[in-house]
Amino acid sequence: MIRLGVNIDHVATVRQARGERYPDPVQAAVMAELGGADNITCHLREDRRHIQDRDVWVLKDTIKIPLNFEMACTKEMLAIAKKLKPHAVTLVPEKREERTTEGGLDLKKNLKALTAVTGELQDLGIAVSLFIEPSVAAVELAAKTKAKAVEFHTGFFCHRVDEMTLTADKVKLVETLTKASTAAHQNDIQSHFGHGLHYGNASWLQLVPFAEEANIGHAIIGRAIFSGLERAVRDMRDCLNDSRFMPLPSMGVSFKATKAKG
Ligand code: PXP
């Protein structure tokens, strides 16, 4: 079973575009929960371009499933996370000019700060995940921070797999995720995935032996415009856990009996 985390930032983006009180990301989180989401993700950006501080507190009080709080590794965000005490924090790089999070953390440059923030949060019982590039080298650096999880940036994977026409090439591309995920497993780190996943490519994660969680926003909120959010969430859960997905005739999907650790 691959858990689905639903990112509700895009609902706040629509609200902020008009400066109104709707659509409400908290309401979206409740609908996502009804549709079978395993957790809710929101990113309180430093520029507050979508999610606002109030949303985060109301979300924490409202949803019954875990809250995954995405944040930059800054003093301001650390103080908020320590008060909020979400189930999990995902540390992400943040650039003001970017449209969305464009790459993984620069672990080499920021190792000291990331290790300190990870330690402070995990001492409070908050599981920390680091948003990183899907490479063995990145996992080995992430392991130094003692973070419980990594979220592999799937942006490049998604673009490539969408472009490829040959199934065998797609299967080969999955190996990059498998290698990184195996390295994470060997370091006792959970493997999460996020960015660019949609209804046409998310099923490929089922071929990654230690995939535990996918965090998906844009595709689900986009689909919800036409199908409603509950249905959009249910359909994405099905894509991540599709027993009929067998890209090559010789290939069975090995459903993983991996257990969540925190
Ligand atoms: N995971 C992280 C760390 C992200 O920054 C984002 C983008 O907000 C996502 C997952 C979701 O990406 P998408 O909206 O492309 O599904």
PDB file of C-alpha atoms and ligand atoms in Angstrom:
ATOM      1  CA  MET A   1       0.000   0.000   0.000  1.00  0.00           C
ATOM      2  CA  ILE A   2       1.397   3.400  -0.935  1.00  0.00           C
ATOM      3  CA  ARG A   3      -0.048   6.122   1.292  1.00  0.00           C
ATOM      4  CA  LEU A   4      -1.457   9.218  -0.368  1.00  0.00           C
ATOM      5  CA  GLY A   5      -0.770  12.655   1.070  1.00  0.00           C
ATOM      6  CA  VAL A   6      -2.959  15.319  -0.513  1.00  0.00           C
ATOM      7  CA  ASN A   7      -1.405  18.756  -0.899  1.00  0.00           C
ATOM      8  CA  ILE A   8      -4.109  21.411  -0.563  1.00  0.00           C
ATOM      9  CA  ASP A   9      -1.975  24.504  -1.312  1.00  0.00           C
ATOM     10  CA  HIS A  10      -3.618  24.962  -4.706  1.00  0.00           C
ATOM     11  CA  VAL A  11      -6.998  25.577  -3.119  1.00  0.00           C
ATOM     12  CA  ALA A  12      -5.447  28.430  -1.152  1.00  0.00           C
ATOM     13  CA  THR A  13      -3.852  29.728  -4.370  1.00  0.00           C
ATOM     14  CA  VAL A  14      -7.309  30.144  -5.900  1.00  0.00           C
ATOM     15  CA  ARG A  15      -8.593  31.852  -2.765  1.00  0.00           C
ATOM     16  CA  GLN A  16      -5.641  34.255  -2.593  1.00  0.00           C
ATOM     17  CA  ALA A  17      -6.054  35.162  -6.275  1.00  0.00           C
ATOM     18  CA  ARG A  18      -9.246  36.995  -5.342  1.00  0.00           C
ATOM     19  CA  GLY A  19      -8.499  37.822  -1.712  1.00  0.00           C
ATOM     20  CA  GLU A  20     -11.743  36.119  -0.705  1.00  0.00           C
ATOM     21  CA  ARG A  21     -12.463  33.634   2.092  1.00  0.00           C
ATOM     22  CA  TYR A  22     -13.209  30.835  -0.356  1.00  0.00           C
ATOM     23  CA  PRO A  23     -12.397  28.244  -1.556  1.00  0.00           C
ATOM     24  CA  ASP A  24     -11.228  27.114   1.850  1.00  0.00           C
ATOM     25  CA  PRO A  25      -8.207  24.755   1.995  1.00  0.00           C
ATOM     26  CA  VAL A  26      -9.420  23.384   5.318  1.00  0.00           C
ATOM     27  CA  GLN A  27     -12.711  22.371   3.744  1.00  0.00           C
ATOM     28  CA  ALA A  28     -10.673  20.755   0.962  1.00  0.00           C
ATOM     29  CA  ALA A  29      -8.688  18.811   3.546  1.00  0.00           C
ATOM     30  CA  VAL A  30     -11.899  17.467   5.089  1.00  0.00           C
ATOM     31  CA  MET A  31     -13.161  16.384   1.662  1.00  0.00           C
ATOM     32  CA  ALA A  32      -9.793  14.762   0.907  1.00  0.00           C
ATOM     33  CA  GLU A  33     -10.016  12.885   4.191  1.00  0.00           C
ATOM     34  CA  LEU A  34     -13.470  11.612   3.184  1.00  0.00           C
ATOM     35  CA  GLY A  35     -12.013  10.503  -0.157  1.00  0.00           C
ATOM     36  CA  GLY A  36      -9.423   8.348   1.610  1.00  0.00           C
ATOM     37  CA  ALA A  37      -6.365  10.589   1.899  1.00  0.00           C
ATOM     38  CA  ASP A  38      -3.826   9.205   4.347  1.00  0.00           C
ATOM     39  CA  ASN A  39      -2.481  12.612   5.277  1.00  0.00           C
ATOM     40  CA  ILE A  40      -2.779  16.270   4.368  1.00  0.00           C
ATOM     41  CA  THR A  41       0.185  18.328   3.242  1.00  0.00           C
ATOM     42  CA  CYS A  42       0.387  22.092   3.280  1.00  0.00           C
ATOM     43  CA  HIS A  43       3.325  24.397   2.670  1.00  0.00           C
ATOM     44  CA  LEU A  44       3.452  27.637   4.620  1.00  0.00           C
ATOM     45  CA  ARG A  45       5.756  29.602   2.350  1.00  0.00           C
ATOM     46  CA  GLU A  46       7.795  32.501   3.662  1.00  0.00           C
ATOM     47  CA  ASP A  47       5.972  34.850   1.279  1.00  0.00           C
ATOM     48  CA  ARG A  48       2.543  33.436   2.315  1.00  0.00           C
ATOM     49  CA  ARG A  49       1.520  33.260  -1.330  1.00  0.00           C
ATOM     50  CA  HIS A  50      -1.097  30.560  -0.701  1.00  0.00           C
ATOM     51  CA  ILE A  51      -1.451  28.936   2.723  1.00  0.00           C
ATOM     52  CA  GLN A  52      -1.839  31.490   5.533  1.00  0.00           C
ATOM     53  CA  ASP A  53      -0.875  31.052   9.189  1.00  0.00           C
ATOM     54  CA  ARG A  54      -4.501  30.731  10.270  1.00  0.00           C
ATOM     55  CA  ASP A  55      -5.068  27.863   7.817  1.00  0.00           C
ATOM     56  CA  VAL A  56      -2.348  25.832   9.443  1.00  0.00           C
ATOM     57  CA  TRP A  57      -3.807  26.115  12.936  1.00  0.00           C
ATOM     58  CA  VAL A  58      -7.382  25.457  11.823  1.00  0.00           C
ATOM     59  CA  LEU A  59      -6.187  22.470   9.771  1.00  0.00           C
ATOM     60  CA  LYS A  60      -4.349  20.975  12.727  1.00  0.00           C
ATOM     61  CA  ASP A  61      -7.500  21.298  14.872  1.00  0.00           C
ATOM     62  CA  THR A  62      -9.867  19.981  12.190  1.00  0.00           C
ATOM     63  CA  ILE A  63      -8.416  16.996  10.360  1.00  0.00           C
ATOM     64  CA  LYS A  64      -8.235  13.568  11.935  1.00  0.00           C
ATOM     65  CA  ILE A  65      -5.493  12.260   9.657  1.00  0.00           C
ATOM     66  CA  PRO A  66      -1.854  13.339  10.072  1.00  0.00           C
ATOM     67  CA  LEU A  67      -0.724  16.796   8.997  1.00  0.00           C
ATOM     68  CA  ASN A  68       2.510  16.998   7.015  1.00  0.00           C
ATOM     69  CA  PHE A  69       3.755  20.567   7.390  1.00  0.00           C
ATOM     70  CA  GLU A  70       6.088  21.616   4.570  1.00  0.00           C
ATOM     71  CA  MET A  71       8.472  24.418   5.423  1.00  0.00           C
ATOM     72  CA  ALA A  72      11.787  26.037   4.652  1.00  0.00           C
ATOM     73  CA  CYS A  73      14.572  25.519   7.165  1.00  0.00           C
ATOM     74  CA  THR A  74      14.344  28.979   8.747  1.00  0.00           C
ATOM     75  CA  LYS A  75      14.113  30.312  12.313  1.00  0.00           C
ATOM     76  CA  GLU A  76      10.607  31.644  11.734  1.00  0.00           C
ATOM     77  CA  MET A  77       9.273  28.336  10.397  1.00  0.00           C
ATOM     78  CA  LEU A  78      11.019  26.314  13.083  1.00  0.00           C
ATOM     79  CA  ALA A  79       9.297  28.391  15.776  1.00  0.00           C
ATOM     80  CA  ILE A  80       5.897  27.842  14.119  1.00  0.00           C
ATOM     81  CA  ALA A  81       6.452  24.081  13.737  1.00  0.00           C
ATOM     82  CA  LYS A  82       7.523  23.712  17.359  1.00  0.00           C
ATOM     83  CA  LYS A  83       4.300  25.355  18.527  1.00  0.00           C
ATOM     84  CA  LEU A  84       2.072  23.633  15.955  1.00  0.00           C
ATOM     85  CA  LYS A  85       3.485  20.133  16.549  1.00  0.00           C
ATOM     86  CA  PRO A  86       2.262  18.552  13.312  1.00  0.00           C
ATOM     87  CA  HIS A  87       2.633  14.809  12.800  1.00  0.00           C
ATOM     88  CA  ALA A  88       5.436  15.413  10.304  1.00  0.00           C
ATOM     89  CA  VAL A  89       7.530  18.206   8.851  1.00  0.00           C
ATOM     90  CA  THR A  90       8.972  18.102   5.347  1.00  0.00           C
ATOM     91  CA  LEU A  91      11.921  20.446   4.935  1.00  0.00           C
ATOM     92  CA  VAL A  92      12.054  21.967   1.450  1.00  0.00           C
ATOM     93  CA  PRO A  93      14.223  24.543  -0.313  1.00  0.00           C
ATOM     94  CA  GLU A  94      12.401  27.766  -1.052  1.00  0.00           C
ATOM     95  CA  LYS A  95      13.087  30.508  -3.569  1.00  0.00           C
ATOM     96  CA  ARG A  96      10.818  33.512  -3.787  1.00  0.00           C
ATOM     97  CA  GLU A  97      10.881  33.690  -7.572  1.00  0.00           C
ATOM     98  CA  GLU A  98      10.019  30.032  -8.203  1.00  0.00           C
ATOM     99  CA  ARG A  99       6.562  28.928  -9.349  1.00  0.00           C
ATOM    100  CA  THR A 100       6.732  25.833  -7.155  1.00  0.00           C
ATOM    101  CA  THR A 101       9.478  23.921  -5.334  1.00  0.00           C
ATOM    102  CA  GLU A 102      11.895  23.325  -8.176  1.00  0.00           C
ATOM    103  CA  GLY A 103      14.522  20.978  -6.802  1.00  0.00           C
ATOM    104  CA  GLY A 104      15.672  19.052  -3.780  1.00  0.00           C
ATOM    105  CA  LEU A 105      17.549  20.488  -0.809  1.00  0.00           C
ATOM    106  CA  ASP A 106      21.216  21.366  -1.187  1.00  0.00           C
ATOM    107  CA  LEU A 107      22.265  18.932   1.525  1.00  0.00           C
ATOM    108  CA  LYS A 108      26.011  19.578   1.291  1.00  0.00           C
ATOM    109  CA  LYS A 109      25.654  23.313   1.760  1.00  0.00           C
ATOM    110  CA  ASN A 110      23.001  23.157   4.478  1.00  0.00           C
ATOM    111  CA  LEU A 111      23.870  19.960   6.332  1.00  0.00           C
ATOM    112  CA  LYS A 112      24.579  21.649   9.663  1.00  0.00           C
ATOM    113  CA  ALA A 113      21.337  23.631   9.739  1.00  0.00           C
ATOM    114  CA  LEU A 114      19.240  20.715   8.458  1.00  0.00           C
ATOM    115  CA  THR A 115      20.723  18.369  11.080  1.00  0.00           C
ATOM    116  CA  ALA A 116      20.046  20.857  13.884  1.00  0.00           C
ATOM    117  CA  VAL A 117      16.436  21.533  12.823  1.00  0.00           C
ATOM    118  CA  THR A 118      15.761  17.818  12.252  1.00  0.00           C
ATOM    119  CA  GLY A 119      17.068  17.028  15.722  1.00  0.00           C
ATOM    120  CA  GLU A 120      14.999  19.766  17.411  1.00  0.00           C
ATOM    121  CA  LEU A 121      11.782  18.666  15.716  1.00  0.00           C
ATOM    122  CA  GLN A 122      12.304  14.924  16.146  1.00  0.00           C
ATOM    123  CA  ASP A 123      13.058  15.462  19.856  1.00  0.00           C
ATOM    124  CA  LEU A 124       9.498  16.825  20.051  1.00  0.00           C
ATOM    125  CA  GLY A 125       8.119  13.697  18.395  1.00  0.00           C
ATOM    126  CA  ILE A 126       7.666  15.294  14.961  1.00  0.00           C
ATOM    127  CA  ALA A 127       8.867  13.009  12.148  1.00  0.00           C
ATOM    128  CA  VAL A 128      11.103  14.909   9.724  1.00  0.00           C
ATOM    129  CA  SER A 129      11.327  14.244   6.010  1.00  0.00           C
ATOM    130  CA  LEU A 130      13.871  15.906   3.708  1.00  0.00           C
ATOM    131  CA  PHE A 131      12.884  16.777   0.141  1.00  0.00           C
ATOM    132  CA  ILE A 132      15.856  15.554  -1.894  1.00  0.00           C
ATOM    133  CA  GLU A 133      16.911  14.529  -5.372  1.00  0.00           C
ATOM    134  CA  PRO A 134      16.482  10.792  -6.017  1.00  0.00           C
ATOM    135  CA  SER A 135      20.137   9.750  -5.810  1.00  0.00           C
ATOM    136  CA  VAL A 136      22.134   7.466  -3.551  1.00  0.00           C
ATOM    137  CA  ALA A 137      24.567  10.321  -2.793  1.00  0.00           C
ATOM    138  CA  ALA A 138      21.703  12.518  -1.576  1.00  0.00           C
ATOM    139  CA  VAL A 139      20.330   9.707   0.603  1.00  0.00           C
ATOM    140  CA  GLU A 140      23.745   9.175   2.187  1.00  0.00           C
ATOM    141  CA  LEU A 141      23.947  12.850   3.103  1.00  0.00           C
ATOM    142  CA  ALA A 142      20.338  12.847   4.347  1.00  0.00           C
ATOM    143  CA  ALA A 143      21.170   9.900   6.614  1.00  0.00           C
ATOM    144  CA  LYS A 144      23.661  12.114   8.463  1.00  0.00           C
ATOM    145  CA  THR A 145      20.794  14.313   9.669  1.00  0.00           C
ATOM    146  CA  LYS A 146      19.005  11.293  11.225  1.00  0.00           C
ATOM    147  CA  ALA A 147      15.757  12.308   9.492  1.00  0.00           C
ATOM    148  CA  LYS A 148      13.139   9.540   9.611  1.00  0.00           C
ATOM    149  CA  ALA A 149      12.126  10.002   5.960  1.00  0.00           C
ATOM    150  CA  VAL A 150      13.141  11.499   2.662  1.00  0.00           C
ATOM    151  CA  GLU A 151      10.781  12.709  -0.034  1.00  0.00           C
ATOM    152  CA  PHE A 152      12.291  12.133  -3.451  1.00  0.00           C
ATOM    153  CA  HIS A 153      11.714  14.960  -5.937  1.00  0.00           C
ATOM    154  CA  THR A 154       9.968  13.206  -8.818  1.00  0.00           C
ATOM    155  CA  GLY A 155       9.816  16.224 -11.146  1.00  0.00           C
ATOM    156  CA  PHE A 156      12.507  14.943 -13.524  1.00  0.00           C
ATOM    157  CA  PHE A 157      11.181  11.377 -13.374  1.00  0.00           C
ATOM    158  CA  CYS A 158       7.646  12.527 -14.225  1.00  0.00           C
ATOM    159  CA  HIS A 159       8.730  14.633 -17.195  1.00  0.00           C
ATOM    160  CA  ARG A 160      10.849  11.828 -18.618  1.00  0.00           C
ATOM    161  CA  VAL A 161       8.310   9.058 -18.078  1.00  0.00           C
ATOM    162  CA  ASP A 162       5.587  11.213 -19.676  1.00  0.00           C
ATOM    163  CA  GLU A 163       7.783  11.786 -22.753  1.00  0.00           C
ATOM    164  CA  MET A 164       8.876   8.170 -23.213  1.00  0.00           C
ATOM    165  CA  THR A 165       6.903   5.955 -25.534  1.00  0.00           C
ATOM    166  CA  LEU A 166       8.606   2.614 -24.904  1.00  0.00           C
ATOM    167  CA  THR A 167       7.513   0.721 -21.798  1.00  0.00           C
ATOM    168  CA  ALA A 168      10.952  -0.870 -21.426  1.00  0.00           C
ATOM    169  CA  ASP A 169      12.501   2.629 -21.214  1.00  0.00           C
ATOM    170  CA  LYS A 170      10.035   3.614 -18.511  1.00  0.00           C
ATOM    171  CA  VAL A 171      10.835   0.487 -16.521  1.00  0.00           C
ATOM    172  CA  LYS A 172      14.534   1.355 -16.779  1.00  0.00           C
ATOM    173  CA  LEU A 173      13.872   4.916 -15.623  1.00  0.00           C
ATOM    174  CA  VAL A 174      12.174   3.584 -12.495  1.00  0.00           C
ATOM    175  CA  GLU A 175      15.544   2.058 -11.558  1.00  0.00           C
ATOM    176  CA  THR A 176      16.806   5.518 -10.567  1.00  0.00           C
ATOM    177  CA  LEU A 177      14.025   5.722  -7.967  1.00  0.00           C
ATOM    178  CA  THR A 178      14.594   2.107  -6.917  1.00  0.00           C
ATOM    179  CA  LYS A 179      18.303   2.682  -6.268  1.00  0.00           C
ATOM    180  CA  ALA A 180      17.630   5.769  -4.169  1.00  0.00           C
ATOM    181  CA  SER A 181      14.778   4.122  -2.299  1.00  0.00           C
ATOM    182  CA  THR A 182      16.843   1.009  -1.582  1.00  0.00           C
ATOM    183  CA  ALA A 183      19.627   3.186  -0.174  1.00  0.00           C
ATOM    184  CA  ALA A 184      17.065   4.907   2.045  1.00  0.00           C
ATOM    185  CA  HIS A 185      15.764   1.556   3.270  1.00  0.00           C
ATOM    186  CA  GLN A 186      19.312   0.423   4.067  1.00  0.00           C
ATOM    187  CA  ASN A 187      19.674   3.540   6.208  1.00  0.00           C
ATOM    188  CA  ASP A 188      16.329   2.906   7.948  1.00  0.00           C
ATOM    189  CA  ILE A 189      14.776   5.935   6.228  1.00  0.00           C
ATOM    190  CA  GLN A 190      11.242   5.937   4.791  1.00  0.00           C
ATOM    191  CA  SER A 191      10.844   6.721   1.083  1.00  0.00           C
ATOM    192  CA  HIS A 192       8.266   9.301   0.094  1.00  0.00           C
ATOM    193  CA  PHE A 193       7.792  10.778  -3.377  1.00  0.00           C
ATOM    194  CA  GLY A 194       6.386  14.034  -4.681  1.00  0.00           C
ATOM    195  CA  HIS A 195       6.192  16.585  -7.458  1.00  0.00           C
ATOM    196  CA  GLY A 196       4.674  16.261 -10.904  1.00  0.00           C
ATOM    197  CA  LEU A 197       2.822  13.021 -10.182  1.00  0.00           C
ATOM    198  CA  HIS A 198      -0.497  12.699 -12.006  1.00  0.00           C
ATOM    199  CA  TYR A 199      -3.117  10.120 -12.956  1.00  0.00           C
ATOM    200  CA  GLY A 200      -1.017   8.908 -15.887  1.00  0.00           C
ATOM    201  CA  ASN A 201       2.289   8.372 -14.131  1.00  0.00           C
ATOM    202  CA  ALA A 202       1.708   7.768 -10.388  1.00  0.00           C
ATOM    203  CA  SER A 203       1.198   4.003 -10.885  1.00  0.00           C
ATOM    204  CA  TRP A 204       4.883   3.633 -11.744  1.00  0.00           C
ATOM    205  CA  LEU A 205       5.752   4.166  -8.087  1.00  0.00           C
ATOM    206  CA  GLN A 206       4.370   0.688  -7.448  1.00  0.00           C
ATOM    207  CA  LEU A 207       7.512  -0.717  -9.053  1.00  0.00           C
ATOM    208  CA  VAL A 208       9.706   0.991  -6.455  1.00  0.00           C
ATOM    209  CA  PRO A 209      10.339  -1.596  -3.731  1.00  0.00           C
ATOM    210  CA  PHE A 210      10.282   0.687  -0.691  1.00  0.00           C
ATOM    211  CA  ALA A 211       7.825   3.384  -1.766  1.00  0.00           C
ATOM    212  CA  GLU A 212       5.682   4.263   1.237  1.00  0.00           C
ATOM    213  CA  GLU A 213       4.045   7.601   0.490  1.00  0.00           C
ATOM    214  CA  ALA A 214       3.287   9.978  -2.368  1.00  0.00           C
ATOM    215  CA  ASN A 215       2.435  13.641  -1.809  1.00  0.00           C
ATOM    216  CA  ILE A 216       0.365  15.010  -4.656  1.00  0.00           C
ATOM    217  CA  GLY A 217      -1.326  18.362  -5.167  1.00  0.00           C
ATOM    218  CA  HIS A 218      -1.712  19.899  -8.598  1.00  0.00           C
ATOM    219  CA  ALA A 219      -3.131  16.876 -10.419  1.00  0.00           C
ATOM    220  CA  ILE A 220      -5.674  16.102  -7.712  1.00  0.00           C
ATOM    221  CA  ILE A 221      -6.943  19.658  -7.269  1.00  0.00           C
ATOM    222  CA  GLY A 222      -7.054  20.065 -11.073  1.00  0.00           C
ATOM    223  CA  ARG A 223      -9.081  16.862 -11.476  1.00  0.00           C
ATOM    224  CA  ALA A 224     -11.385  17.896  -8.624  1.00  0.00           C
ATOM    225  CA  ILE A 225     -12.700  20.819 -10.706  1.00  0.00           C
ATOM    226  CA  PHE A 226     -14.389  18.242 -12.934  1.00  0.00           C
ATOM    227  CA  SER A 227     -14.999  15.251 -10.686  1.00  0.00           C
ATOM    228  CA  GLY A 228     -15.210  16.665  -7.180  1.00  0.00           C
ATOM    229  CA  LEU A 229     -12.414  16.324  -4.651  1.00  0.00           C
ATOM    230  CA  GLU A 230     -13.498  13.124  -2.904  1.00  0.00           C
ATOM    231  CA  ARG A 231     -13.621  11.290  -6.221  1.00  0.00           C
ATOM    232  CA  ALA A 232     -10.307  12.798  -7.374  1.00  0.00           C
ATOM    233  CA  VAL A 233      -8.606  11.585  -4.198  1.00  0.00           C
ATOM    234  CA  ARG A 234     -10.127   8.113  -4.462  1.00  0.00           C
ATOM    235  CA  ASP A 235      -9.009   7.821  -8.086  1.00  0.00           C
ATOM    236  CA  MET A 236      -5.442   8.787  -7.181  1.00  0.00           C
ATOM    237  CA  ARG A 237      -5.350   6.242  -4.368  1.00  0.00           C
ATOM    238  CA  ASP A 238      -6.382   3.664  -6.947  1.00  0.00           C
ATOM    239  CA  CYS A 239      -3.548   4.735  -9.283  1.00  0.00           C
ATOM    240  CA  LEU A 240      -1.033   4.260  -6.468  1.00  0.00           C
ATOM    241  CA  ASN A 241      -2.404   0.866  -5.521  1.00  0.00           C
ATOM    242  CA  ASP A 242      -3.561  -0.637  -8.794  1.00  0.00           C
ATOM    243  CA  SER A 243      -3.418  -4.423  -8.799  1.00  0.00           C
ATOM    244  CA  ARG A 244      -3.894  -4.495 -12.596  1.00  0.00           C
ATOM    245  CA  PHE A 245      -0.791  -2.393 -13.281  1.00  0.00           C
ATOM    246  CA  MET A 246       1.595  -4.670 -15.128  1.00  0.00           C
ATOM    247  CA  PRO A 247       3.617  -2.607 -17.625  1.00  0.00           C
ATOM    248  CA  LEU A 248       5.444  -5.590 -19.179  1.00  0.00           C
ATOM    249  CA  PRO A 249       3.775  -8.978 -19.623  1.00  0.00           C
ATOM    250  CA  SER A 250       6.592 -10.691 -17.721  1.00  0.00           C
ATOM    251  CA  MET A 251       6.193  -8.383 -14.798  1.00  0.00           C
ATOM    252  CA  GLY A 252       3.982  -8.664 -11.769  1.00  0.00           C
ATOM    253  CA  VAL A 253       3.609  -5.801  -9.368  1.00  0.00           C
ATOM    254  CA  SER A 254       5.094  -6.685  -6.034  1.00  0.00           C
ATOM    255  CA  PHE A 255       2.833  -5.064  -3.505  1.00  0.00           C
ATOM    256  CA  LYS A 256       4.974  -4.147  -0.588  1.00  0.00           C
ATOM    257  CA  ALA A 257       4.047  -5.037   2.933  1.00  0.00           C
ATOM    258  CA  THR A 258       6.140  -2.157   4.269  1.00  0.00           C
ATOM    259  CA  LYS A 259       4.891  -0.744   7.536  1.00  0.00           C
ATOM    260  CA  ALA A 260       4.825   2.945   8.417  1.00  0.00           C
ATOM    261  CA  LYS A 261       7.208   3.794  11.207  1.00  0.00           C
ATOM    262  CA  GLY A 262       6.113   7.221  12.168  1.00  0.00           C
TER     263      GLY A 262
HETATM  264  N1  PXP B   1       6.026  17.510  -2.363  1.00  0.00           N
HETATM  265  C1  PXP B   1       6.682  18.683  -2.196  1.00  0.00           C
HETATM  266  C2  PXP B   1       7.819  18.713  -1.230  1.00  0.00           C
HETATM  267  C3  PXP B   1       6.283  19.838  -2.900  1.00  0.00           C
HETATM  268  O1  PXP B   1       6.942  20.992  -2.699  1.00  0.00           O
HETATM  269  C4  PXP B   1       5.191  19.763  -3.782  1.00  0.00           C
HETATM  270  C5  PXP B   1       4.764  20.981  -4.537  1.00  0.00           C
HETATM  271  O2  PXP B   1       4.058  21.833  -3.727  1.00  0.00           O
HETATM  272  C6  PXP B   1       4.526  18.539  -3.898  1.00  0.00           C
HETATM  273  C7  PXP B   1       4.977  17.424  -3.200  1.00  0.00           C
HETATM  274  C8  PXP B   1       3.312  18.374  -4.773  1.00  0.00           C
HETATM  275  O3  PXP B   1       3.656  18.558  -6.101  1.00  0.00           O
HETATM  276  P1  PXP B   1       2.505  18.585  -7.193  1.00  0.00           P
HETATM  277  O4  PXP B   1       1.653  19.772  -6.892  1.00  0.00           O
HETATM  278  O5  PXP B   1       3.248  18.679  -8.472  1.00  0.00           O
HETATM  279  O6  PXP B   1       1.726  17.310  -7.046  1.00  0.00           O
END
